[in-house]
Short mmCIF file of C-alpha atoms in Angstrom, two decimals:
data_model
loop_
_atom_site.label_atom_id
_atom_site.label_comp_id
_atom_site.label_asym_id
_atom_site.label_seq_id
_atom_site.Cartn_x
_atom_site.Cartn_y
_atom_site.Cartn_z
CA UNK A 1 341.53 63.87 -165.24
CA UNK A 2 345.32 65.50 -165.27
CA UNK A 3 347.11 61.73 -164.65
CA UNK A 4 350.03 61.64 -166.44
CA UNK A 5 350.49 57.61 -166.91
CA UNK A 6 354.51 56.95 -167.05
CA UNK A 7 355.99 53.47 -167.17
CA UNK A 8 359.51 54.48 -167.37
CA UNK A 9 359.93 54.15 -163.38
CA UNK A 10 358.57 50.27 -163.98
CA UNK A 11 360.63 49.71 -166.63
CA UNK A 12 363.75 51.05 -164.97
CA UNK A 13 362.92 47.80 -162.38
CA UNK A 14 362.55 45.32 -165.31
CA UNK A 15 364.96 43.24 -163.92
CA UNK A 16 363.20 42.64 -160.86
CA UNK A 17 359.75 41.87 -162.54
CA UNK A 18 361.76 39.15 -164.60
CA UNK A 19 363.13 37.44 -161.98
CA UNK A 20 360.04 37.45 -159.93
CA UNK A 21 358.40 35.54 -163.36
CA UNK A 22 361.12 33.30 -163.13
CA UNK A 23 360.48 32.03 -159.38
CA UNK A 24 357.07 32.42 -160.21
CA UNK A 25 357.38 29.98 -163.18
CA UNK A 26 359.86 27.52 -161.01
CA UNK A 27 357.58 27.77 -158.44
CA UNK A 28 355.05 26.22 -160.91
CA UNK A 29 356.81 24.11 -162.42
CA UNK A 30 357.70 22.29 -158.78
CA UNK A 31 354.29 22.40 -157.98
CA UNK A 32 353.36 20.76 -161.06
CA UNK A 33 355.64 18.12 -161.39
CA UNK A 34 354.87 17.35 -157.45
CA UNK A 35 350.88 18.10 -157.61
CA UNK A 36 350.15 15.99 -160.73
CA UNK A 37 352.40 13.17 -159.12
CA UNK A 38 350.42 13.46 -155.88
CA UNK A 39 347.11 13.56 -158.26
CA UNK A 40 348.42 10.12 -159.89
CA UNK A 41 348.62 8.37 -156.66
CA UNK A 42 345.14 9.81 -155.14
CA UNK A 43 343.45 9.37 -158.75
CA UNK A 44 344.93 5.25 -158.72
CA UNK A 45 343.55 4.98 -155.08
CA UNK A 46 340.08 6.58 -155.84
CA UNK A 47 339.49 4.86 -159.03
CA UNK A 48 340.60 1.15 -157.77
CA UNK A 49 338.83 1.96 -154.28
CA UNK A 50 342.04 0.61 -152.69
CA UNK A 51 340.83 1.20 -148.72
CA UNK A 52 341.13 2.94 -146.32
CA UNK A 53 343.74 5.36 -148.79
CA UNK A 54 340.47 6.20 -151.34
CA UNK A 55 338.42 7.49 -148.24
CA UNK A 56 341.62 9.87 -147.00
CA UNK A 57 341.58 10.90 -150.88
CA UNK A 58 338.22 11.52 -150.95
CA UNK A 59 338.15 13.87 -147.57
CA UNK A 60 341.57 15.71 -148.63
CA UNK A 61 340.06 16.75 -152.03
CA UNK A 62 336.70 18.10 -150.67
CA UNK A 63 338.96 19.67 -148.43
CA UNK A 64 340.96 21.34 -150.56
CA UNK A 65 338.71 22.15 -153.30
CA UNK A 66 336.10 24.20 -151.00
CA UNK A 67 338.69 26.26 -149.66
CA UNK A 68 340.31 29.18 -150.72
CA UNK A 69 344.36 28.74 -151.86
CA UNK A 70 344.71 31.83 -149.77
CA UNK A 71 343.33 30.47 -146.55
CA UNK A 72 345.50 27.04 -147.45
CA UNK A 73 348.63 28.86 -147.87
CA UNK A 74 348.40 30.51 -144.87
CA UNK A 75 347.45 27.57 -142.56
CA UNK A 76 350.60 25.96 -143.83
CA UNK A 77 352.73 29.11 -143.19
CA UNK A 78 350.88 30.56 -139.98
CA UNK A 79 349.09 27.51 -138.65
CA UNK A 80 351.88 24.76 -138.61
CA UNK A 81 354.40 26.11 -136.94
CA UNK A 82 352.01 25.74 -133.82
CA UNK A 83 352.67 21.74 -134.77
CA UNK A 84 356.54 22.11 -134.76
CA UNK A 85 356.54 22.30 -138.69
CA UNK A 86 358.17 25.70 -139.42
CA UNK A 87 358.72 26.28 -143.25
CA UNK A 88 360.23 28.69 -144.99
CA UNK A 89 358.02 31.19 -147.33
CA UNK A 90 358.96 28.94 -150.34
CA UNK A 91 359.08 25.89 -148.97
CA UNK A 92 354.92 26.78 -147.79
CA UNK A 93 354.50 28.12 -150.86
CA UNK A 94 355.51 24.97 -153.07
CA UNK A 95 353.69 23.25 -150.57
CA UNK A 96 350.49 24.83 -150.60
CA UNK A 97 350.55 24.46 -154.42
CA UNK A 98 351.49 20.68 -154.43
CA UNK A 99 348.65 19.77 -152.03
CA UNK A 100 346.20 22.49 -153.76
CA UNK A 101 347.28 20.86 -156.95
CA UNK A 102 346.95 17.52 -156.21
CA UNK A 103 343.51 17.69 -155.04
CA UNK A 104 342.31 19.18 -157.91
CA UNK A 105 344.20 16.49 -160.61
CA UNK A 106 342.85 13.65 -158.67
CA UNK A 107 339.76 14.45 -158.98
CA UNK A 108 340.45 15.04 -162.87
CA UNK A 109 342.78 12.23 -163.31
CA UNK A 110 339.91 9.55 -161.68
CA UNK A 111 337.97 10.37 -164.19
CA UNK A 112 340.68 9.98 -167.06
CA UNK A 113 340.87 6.41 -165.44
CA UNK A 114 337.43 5.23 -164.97
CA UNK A 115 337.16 6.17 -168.41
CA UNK A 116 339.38 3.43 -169.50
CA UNK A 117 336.90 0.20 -170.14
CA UNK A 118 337.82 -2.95 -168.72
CA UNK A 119 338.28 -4.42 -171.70
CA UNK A 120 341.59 -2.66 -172.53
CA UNK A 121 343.02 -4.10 -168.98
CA UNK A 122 342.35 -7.58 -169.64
CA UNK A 123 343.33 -7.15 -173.40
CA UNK A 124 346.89 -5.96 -171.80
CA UNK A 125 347.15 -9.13 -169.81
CA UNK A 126 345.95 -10.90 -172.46
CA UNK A 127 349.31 -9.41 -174.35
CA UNK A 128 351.55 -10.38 -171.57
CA UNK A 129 351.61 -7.16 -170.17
CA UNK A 130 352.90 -7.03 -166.63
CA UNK A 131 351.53 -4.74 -164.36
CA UNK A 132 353.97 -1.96 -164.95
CA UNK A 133 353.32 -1.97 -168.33
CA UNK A 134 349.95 -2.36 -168.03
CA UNK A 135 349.60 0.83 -166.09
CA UNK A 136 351.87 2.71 -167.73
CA UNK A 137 350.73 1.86 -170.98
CA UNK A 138 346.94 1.10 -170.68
CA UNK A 139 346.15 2.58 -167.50
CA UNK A 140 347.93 6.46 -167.17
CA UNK A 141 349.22 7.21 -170.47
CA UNK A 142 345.20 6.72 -172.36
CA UNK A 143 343.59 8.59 -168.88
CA UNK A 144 346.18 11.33 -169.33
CA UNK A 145 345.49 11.99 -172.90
CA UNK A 146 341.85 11.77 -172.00
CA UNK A 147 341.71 14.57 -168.93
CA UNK A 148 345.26 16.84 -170.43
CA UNK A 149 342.94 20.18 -171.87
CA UNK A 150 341.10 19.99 -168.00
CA UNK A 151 344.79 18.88 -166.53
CA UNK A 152 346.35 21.54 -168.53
CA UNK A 153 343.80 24.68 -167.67
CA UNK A 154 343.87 23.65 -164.07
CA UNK A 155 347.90 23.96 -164.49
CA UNK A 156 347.35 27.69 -165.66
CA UNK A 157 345.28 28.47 -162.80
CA UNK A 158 347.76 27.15 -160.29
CA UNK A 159 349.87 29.16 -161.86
CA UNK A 160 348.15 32.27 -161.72
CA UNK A 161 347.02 31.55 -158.10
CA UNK A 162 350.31 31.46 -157.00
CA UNK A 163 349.88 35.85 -157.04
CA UNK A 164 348.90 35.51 -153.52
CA UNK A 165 352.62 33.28 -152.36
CA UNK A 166 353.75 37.03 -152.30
CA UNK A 167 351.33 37.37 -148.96
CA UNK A 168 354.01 35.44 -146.77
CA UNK A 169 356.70 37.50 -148.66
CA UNK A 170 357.78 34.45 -151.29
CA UNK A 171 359.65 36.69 -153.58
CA UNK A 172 357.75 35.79 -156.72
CA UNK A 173 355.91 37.75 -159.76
CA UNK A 174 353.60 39.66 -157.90
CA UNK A 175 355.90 40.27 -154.54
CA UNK A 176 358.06 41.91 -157.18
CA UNK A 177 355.26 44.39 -158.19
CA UNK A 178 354.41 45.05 -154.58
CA UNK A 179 357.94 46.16 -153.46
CA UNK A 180 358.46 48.29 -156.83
CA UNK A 181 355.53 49.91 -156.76
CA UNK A 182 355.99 50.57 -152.92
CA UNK A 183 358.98 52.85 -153.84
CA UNK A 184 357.94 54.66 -157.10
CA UNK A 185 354.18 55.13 -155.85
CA UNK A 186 353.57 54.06 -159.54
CA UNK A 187 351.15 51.17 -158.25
CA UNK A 188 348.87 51.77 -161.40
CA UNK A 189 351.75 50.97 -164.41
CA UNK A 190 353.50 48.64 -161.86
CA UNK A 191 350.34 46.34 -161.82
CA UNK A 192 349.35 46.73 -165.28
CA UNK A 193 353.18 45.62 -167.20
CA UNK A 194 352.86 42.78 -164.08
CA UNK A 195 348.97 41.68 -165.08
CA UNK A 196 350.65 42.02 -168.94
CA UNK A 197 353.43 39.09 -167.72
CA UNK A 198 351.40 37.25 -166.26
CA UNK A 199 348.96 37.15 -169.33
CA UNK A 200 351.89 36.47 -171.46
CA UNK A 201 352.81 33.50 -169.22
CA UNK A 202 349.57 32.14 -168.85
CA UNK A 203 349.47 31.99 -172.73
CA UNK A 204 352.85 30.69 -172.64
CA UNK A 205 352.13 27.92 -170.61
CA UNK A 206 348.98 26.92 -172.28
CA UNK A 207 351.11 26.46 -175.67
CA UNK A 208 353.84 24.34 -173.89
CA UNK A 209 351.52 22.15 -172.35
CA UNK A 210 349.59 21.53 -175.55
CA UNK A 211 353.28 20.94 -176.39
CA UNK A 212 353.90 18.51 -174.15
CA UNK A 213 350.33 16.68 -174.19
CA UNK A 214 350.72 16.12 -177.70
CA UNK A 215 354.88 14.80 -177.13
CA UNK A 216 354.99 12.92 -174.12
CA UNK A 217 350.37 11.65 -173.56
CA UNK A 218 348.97 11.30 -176.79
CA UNK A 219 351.83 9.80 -178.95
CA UNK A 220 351.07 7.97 -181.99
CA UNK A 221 352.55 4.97 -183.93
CA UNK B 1 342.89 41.27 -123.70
CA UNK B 2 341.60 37.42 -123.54
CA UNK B 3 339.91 36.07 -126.46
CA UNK B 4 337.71 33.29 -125.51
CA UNK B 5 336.88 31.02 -128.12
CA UNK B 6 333.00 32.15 -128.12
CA UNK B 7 334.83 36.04 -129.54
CA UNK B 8 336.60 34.35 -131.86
CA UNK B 9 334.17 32.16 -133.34
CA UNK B 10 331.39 35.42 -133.38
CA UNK B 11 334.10 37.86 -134.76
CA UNK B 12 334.48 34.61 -137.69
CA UNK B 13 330.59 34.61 -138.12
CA UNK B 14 330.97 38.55 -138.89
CA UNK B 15 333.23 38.69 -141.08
CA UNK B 16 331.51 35.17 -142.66
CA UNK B 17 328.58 37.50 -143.34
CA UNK B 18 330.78 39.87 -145.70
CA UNK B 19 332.05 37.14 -147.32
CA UNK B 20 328.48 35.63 -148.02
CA UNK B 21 327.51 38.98 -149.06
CA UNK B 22 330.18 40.01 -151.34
CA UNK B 23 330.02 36.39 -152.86
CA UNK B 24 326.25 37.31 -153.80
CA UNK B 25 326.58 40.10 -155.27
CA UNK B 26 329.60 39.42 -157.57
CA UNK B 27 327.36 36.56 -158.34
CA UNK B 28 324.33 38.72 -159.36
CA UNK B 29 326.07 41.47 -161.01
CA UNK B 30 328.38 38.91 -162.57
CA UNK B 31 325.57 36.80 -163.74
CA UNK B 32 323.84 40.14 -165.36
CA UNK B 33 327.18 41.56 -167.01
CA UNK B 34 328.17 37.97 -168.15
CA UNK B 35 325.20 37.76 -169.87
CA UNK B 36 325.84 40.95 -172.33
CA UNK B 37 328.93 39.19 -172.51
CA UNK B 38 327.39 35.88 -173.81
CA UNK B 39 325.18 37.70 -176.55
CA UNK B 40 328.91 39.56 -177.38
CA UNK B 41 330.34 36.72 -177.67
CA UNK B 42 327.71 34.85 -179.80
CA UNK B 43 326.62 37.96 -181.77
CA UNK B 44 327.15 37.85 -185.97
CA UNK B 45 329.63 41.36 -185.38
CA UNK B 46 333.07 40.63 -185.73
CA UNK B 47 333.70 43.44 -183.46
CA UNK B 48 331.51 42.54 -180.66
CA UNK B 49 332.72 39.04 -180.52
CA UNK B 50 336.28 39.87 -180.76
CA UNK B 51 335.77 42.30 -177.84
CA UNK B 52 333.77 39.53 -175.72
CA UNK B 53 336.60 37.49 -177.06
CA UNK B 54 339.57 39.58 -175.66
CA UNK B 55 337.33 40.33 -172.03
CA UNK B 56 337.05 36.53 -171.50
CA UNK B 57 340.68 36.01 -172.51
CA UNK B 58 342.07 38.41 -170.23
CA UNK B 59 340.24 37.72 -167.48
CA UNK B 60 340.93 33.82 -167.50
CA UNK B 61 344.40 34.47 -167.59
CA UNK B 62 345.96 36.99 -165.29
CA UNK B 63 345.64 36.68 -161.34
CA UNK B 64 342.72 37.81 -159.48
CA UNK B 65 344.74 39.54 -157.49
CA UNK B 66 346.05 41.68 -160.28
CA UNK B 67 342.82 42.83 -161.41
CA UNK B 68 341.84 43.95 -157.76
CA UNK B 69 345.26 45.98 -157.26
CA UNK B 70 344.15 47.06 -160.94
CA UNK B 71 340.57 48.30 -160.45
CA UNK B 72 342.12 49.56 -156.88
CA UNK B 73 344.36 51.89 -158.07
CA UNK B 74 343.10 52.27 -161.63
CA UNK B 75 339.44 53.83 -160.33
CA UNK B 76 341.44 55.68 -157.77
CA UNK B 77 343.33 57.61 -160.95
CA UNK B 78 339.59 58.87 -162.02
CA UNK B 79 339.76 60.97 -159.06
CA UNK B 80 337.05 58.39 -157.54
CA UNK B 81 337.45 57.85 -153.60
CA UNK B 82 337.51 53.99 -153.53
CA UNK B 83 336.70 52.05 -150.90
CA UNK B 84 337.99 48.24 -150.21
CA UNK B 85 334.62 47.11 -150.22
CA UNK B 86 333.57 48.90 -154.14
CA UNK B 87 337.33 47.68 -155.27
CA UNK B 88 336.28 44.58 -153.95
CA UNK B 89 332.87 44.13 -155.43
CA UNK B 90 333.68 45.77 -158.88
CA UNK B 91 336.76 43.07 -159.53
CA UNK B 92 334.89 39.79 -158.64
CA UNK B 93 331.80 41.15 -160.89
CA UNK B 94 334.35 41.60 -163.74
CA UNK B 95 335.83 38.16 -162.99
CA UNK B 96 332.57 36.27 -162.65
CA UNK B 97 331.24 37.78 -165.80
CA UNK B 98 333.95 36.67 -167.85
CA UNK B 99 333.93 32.88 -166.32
CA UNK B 100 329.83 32.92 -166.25
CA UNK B 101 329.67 34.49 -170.06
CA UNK B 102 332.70 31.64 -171.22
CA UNK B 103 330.83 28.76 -169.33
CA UNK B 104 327.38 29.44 -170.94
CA UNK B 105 329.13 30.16 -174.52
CA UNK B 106 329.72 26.25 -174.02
CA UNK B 107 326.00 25.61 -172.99
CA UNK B 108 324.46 28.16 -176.56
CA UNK B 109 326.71 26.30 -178.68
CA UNK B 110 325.60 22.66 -177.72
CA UNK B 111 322.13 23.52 -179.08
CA UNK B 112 321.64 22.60 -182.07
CA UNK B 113 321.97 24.67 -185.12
CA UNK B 114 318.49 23.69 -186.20
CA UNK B 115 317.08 25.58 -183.41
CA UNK B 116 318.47 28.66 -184.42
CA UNK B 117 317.13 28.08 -187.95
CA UNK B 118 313.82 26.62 -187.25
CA UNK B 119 312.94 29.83 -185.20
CA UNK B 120 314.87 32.18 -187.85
CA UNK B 121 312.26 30.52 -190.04
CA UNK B 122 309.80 31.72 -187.64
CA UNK B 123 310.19 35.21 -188.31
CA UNK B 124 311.94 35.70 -185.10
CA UNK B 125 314.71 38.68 -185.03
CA UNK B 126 318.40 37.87 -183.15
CA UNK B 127 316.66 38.89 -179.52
CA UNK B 128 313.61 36.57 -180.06
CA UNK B 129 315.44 33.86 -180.55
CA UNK B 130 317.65 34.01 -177.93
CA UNK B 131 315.33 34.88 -175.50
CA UNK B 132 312.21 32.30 -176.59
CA UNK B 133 314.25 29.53 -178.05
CA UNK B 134 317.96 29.15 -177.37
CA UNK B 135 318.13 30.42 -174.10
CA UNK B 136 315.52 28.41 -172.44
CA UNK B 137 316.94 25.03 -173.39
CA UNK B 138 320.48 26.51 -172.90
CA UNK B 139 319.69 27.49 -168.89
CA UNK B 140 318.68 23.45 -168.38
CA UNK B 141 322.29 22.52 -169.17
CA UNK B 142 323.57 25.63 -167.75
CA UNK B 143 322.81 24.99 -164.06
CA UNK B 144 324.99 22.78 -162.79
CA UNK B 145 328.31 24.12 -163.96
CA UNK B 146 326.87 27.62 -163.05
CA UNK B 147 326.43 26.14 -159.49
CA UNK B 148 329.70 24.81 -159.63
CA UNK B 149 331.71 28.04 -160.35
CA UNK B 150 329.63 29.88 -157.67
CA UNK B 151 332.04 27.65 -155.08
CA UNK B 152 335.20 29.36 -157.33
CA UNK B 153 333.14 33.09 -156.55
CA UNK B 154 333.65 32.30 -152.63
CA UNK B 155 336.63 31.11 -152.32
CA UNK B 156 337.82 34.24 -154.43
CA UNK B 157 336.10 36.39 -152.18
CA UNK B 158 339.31 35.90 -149.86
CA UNK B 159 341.29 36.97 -152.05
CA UNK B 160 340.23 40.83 -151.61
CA UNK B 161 340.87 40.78 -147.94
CA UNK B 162 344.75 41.46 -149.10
CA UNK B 163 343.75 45.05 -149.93
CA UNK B 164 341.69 45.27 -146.82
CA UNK B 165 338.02 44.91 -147.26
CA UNK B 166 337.47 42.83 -143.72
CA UNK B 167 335.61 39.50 -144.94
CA UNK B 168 336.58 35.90 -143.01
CA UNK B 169 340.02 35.72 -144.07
CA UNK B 170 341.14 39.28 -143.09
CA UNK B 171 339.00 38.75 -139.76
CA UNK B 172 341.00 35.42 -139.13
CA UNK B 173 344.21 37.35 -140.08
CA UNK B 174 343.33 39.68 -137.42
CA UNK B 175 342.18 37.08 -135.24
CA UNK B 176 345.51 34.93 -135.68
CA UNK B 177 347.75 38.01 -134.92
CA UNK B 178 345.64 39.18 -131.47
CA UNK B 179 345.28 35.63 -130.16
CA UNK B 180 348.51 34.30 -131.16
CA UNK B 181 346.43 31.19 -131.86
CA UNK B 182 347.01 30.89 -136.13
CA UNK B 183 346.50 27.11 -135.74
CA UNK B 184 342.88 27.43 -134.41
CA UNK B 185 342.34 30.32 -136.28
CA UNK B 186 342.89 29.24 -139.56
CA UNK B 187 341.56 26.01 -139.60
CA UNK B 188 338.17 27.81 -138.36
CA UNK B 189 338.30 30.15 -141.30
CA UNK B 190 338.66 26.95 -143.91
CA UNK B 191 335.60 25.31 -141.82
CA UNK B 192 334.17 28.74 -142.45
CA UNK B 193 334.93 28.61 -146.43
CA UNK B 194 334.06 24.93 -146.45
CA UNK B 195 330.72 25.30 -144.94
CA UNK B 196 329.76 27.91 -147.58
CA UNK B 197 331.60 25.68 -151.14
CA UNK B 198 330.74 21.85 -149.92
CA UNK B 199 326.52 22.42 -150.05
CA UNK B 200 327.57 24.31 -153.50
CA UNK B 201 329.77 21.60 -154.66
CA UNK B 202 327.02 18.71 -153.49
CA UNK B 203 324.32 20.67 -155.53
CA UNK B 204 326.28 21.35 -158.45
CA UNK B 205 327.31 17.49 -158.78
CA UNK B 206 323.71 16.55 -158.00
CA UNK B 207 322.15 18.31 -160.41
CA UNK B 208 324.66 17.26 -163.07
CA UNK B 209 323.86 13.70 -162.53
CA UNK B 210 320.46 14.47 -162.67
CA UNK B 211 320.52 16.24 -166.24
CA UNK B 212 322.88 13.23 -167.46
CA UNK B 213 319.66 10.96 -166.38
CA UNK B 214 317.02 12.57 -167.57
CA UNK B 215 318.90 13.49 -170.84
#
């Protein structure tokens, strides 16, 4: 074997490689915020079997979770413009990961909820909780802390999924790897300093969000 | 040329086939390699489990898709002729063995310690034990979330369509550009995907309730 590995062509691009980790990162960031929010509402509906919402729930996340983010994605992009709803390769890709997202933390949120024993709702209205408190306080906050290591690894897999946005050209992580490696014919060093970031950020985000679950869901005292 | 529906849906069912098939065997192969993995990962080395330790790591947390465009072009640079299909069916077995070997780590280590000692006691070497004691009452809690990541082997069977190997999602790409019908298309590939996971995701839930019963 006469290969001669050299990553100076890759590194030479470094700047592009960063800046496709930083729209990947925003792009998961959006999708998080959005897909967890979305997962709040469906979890709420599913858990209090509010009709005919818990039934659309239900439907959406066997949807979602049976498919392939791939396929998704490029419904969205391909497949709804045949409706009228053209989008542009970010806004499908936020959008695939929002409703991809969302399916997957209401089904892991639900159970964060129905974990909570009656008990602790009564006891809040026994304290003069209103309802706002109550949910915030008794209701989301305990069924967070409960579910955040699932919440969380289902976070870094979003994350990494988001490799295949660069199939409708959504100039993230991986797009970036495709183009440089398209003009230095390095594809080999190209993919292994990008499968290197994206370790780097998967770890990354698995430390902030431990971060976070243990600032903003489990507080103490 | 006119595409009826009937050519679409057949030229779907074809490419549903590869999609079954590579799904299988990533599962087998997976399933086989994932277990050297487990008895890495488990095993009183340092070395060996730090290895099994670093596979699993790496492979939980980079993109599948970067490990296909790795294997790709990384087997190509051994002077190896690869096909989509080996590409393909080399990355998911990687991928699967890492998930399988992490997911039945968790099933070893909720037997008890006991076990381990009562059949050391028995004169029973490393292998022995595994094989006669552990394992057996490992694979009863093992089952359903092994069913349940066989639905995350499918769905990332589409995944190698992007470097060509022709399974339902490349079909349906193909299908989408020559009928200039993506709508139709697409949403017949996600039936396609859906028909394969939802039995998978039934079983998987089934059987979980099932051990939670009888537990």
């Amino acid at each position: 074997m006469a290969y001669q590995f050299d990553f100076a062509p890759v590194l030479q691009q470094a700047d592009l490689l960063l800046r496709g980790a930083w729209f990947t990162l925003e792009l998961t960031v959006i999708g998080t915020l959005f897909g967890v929010g979305l997962g709040v509402v469906g979890a709420v509906l599913r858990a209090w079997r509010i009709r005919p919402f818990d039934r659309l729930f239900g439907v959406y996340v066997e949807l979602i979770r049976n498919t392939p983010f791939l396929v998704q994605l490029f419904f969205i992009f391909f497949g709804l413009p045949s409706l009228g709803i053209r989008l542009s390769e970010w806004q499908a890709a936020v959008l695939a990961m929002v409703v991809n997202l969302g399916a997957y933390s209401t089904e892991i949120i639900r159970a964060g909820i129905q974990a909570i024993p009656r008990g602790q709702l009564e006891a809040a209205a026994a304290l003069a909780m209103n309802r706002f408190e109550a949910f915030r306080y008794v209701v989301l906050r305990p069924a967070l802390a409960t579910v955040w290591p699932a919440l969380s690894s289902q976070i870094v897999i979003v994350m990494l999924g988001s490799a295949v946005c660069s199939q409708i050209a959504a100039e993230e992580l991986s797009f970036a790897a495709n183009f440089i490696q398209s003009r230095n014919f390095r594809a080999f060093e190209t993919y292994l300093l990008t499968t290197l970031l994206y370790l780097s950020m998967a770890l990354l985000l698995r430390q902030v969000l431990a971060w976070a679950g243990r600032r903003l869901v489990v507080r103490r005292g | 040329m006119d595409f009826t529906f009937w050519d679409i849906a057949r030229n779907l069912l074809v490419g549903l086939q590869w999609t079954l098939l590579l799904s299988l065997l990533a599962f087998v192969c997976g399933g086989l390699i994932g277990l050297l993995l487990l008895t890495a990962r488990i095993a009183p080395q340092p070395a060996l489990r730090g290895f099994a330790r670093i596979y699993i790591e790496v492979f939980q947390g980079t993109p599948l898709l970067m490990q296909l465009f790795l294997v790709f072009f990384g087997v190509a640079l051994l002077g190896i002729d690869v096909s989509p299909w080996l590409a393909a069916a080399l990355s998911l077995t990687l991928f699967t063995s890492a998930f399988l070997a992490e997911i039945w780590r968790g099933c070893v280590e909720a037997i008890p310690r006991g076990q381990w000692e009562a059949s050391a006691s028995l004169a029973l070497n490393r292998f022995e034990q595994l094989r006669y004691v552990i394992l057996p009452q490992a694979l009863r809690i093992a089952v359903p979330p092994t069913v349940g990541f066989s639905v995350q082997v499918v769905k990332g069977t589409a995944v190698t369509s992007i470097i060509g190997f022709a399974e339902l999602t490349k079909t349906g790409g193909m299908l989408a550009n020559a009928t200039f019908k993506p709508f139709l298309v697409y949403g017949l590939v996600a039936l396609g995907y859906f028909l394969l996971c939802y039995p998978l995701s039934l079983s998987a839930r089934y059987l979980e309730r099932r051990l939670h019963v009888t537990a």
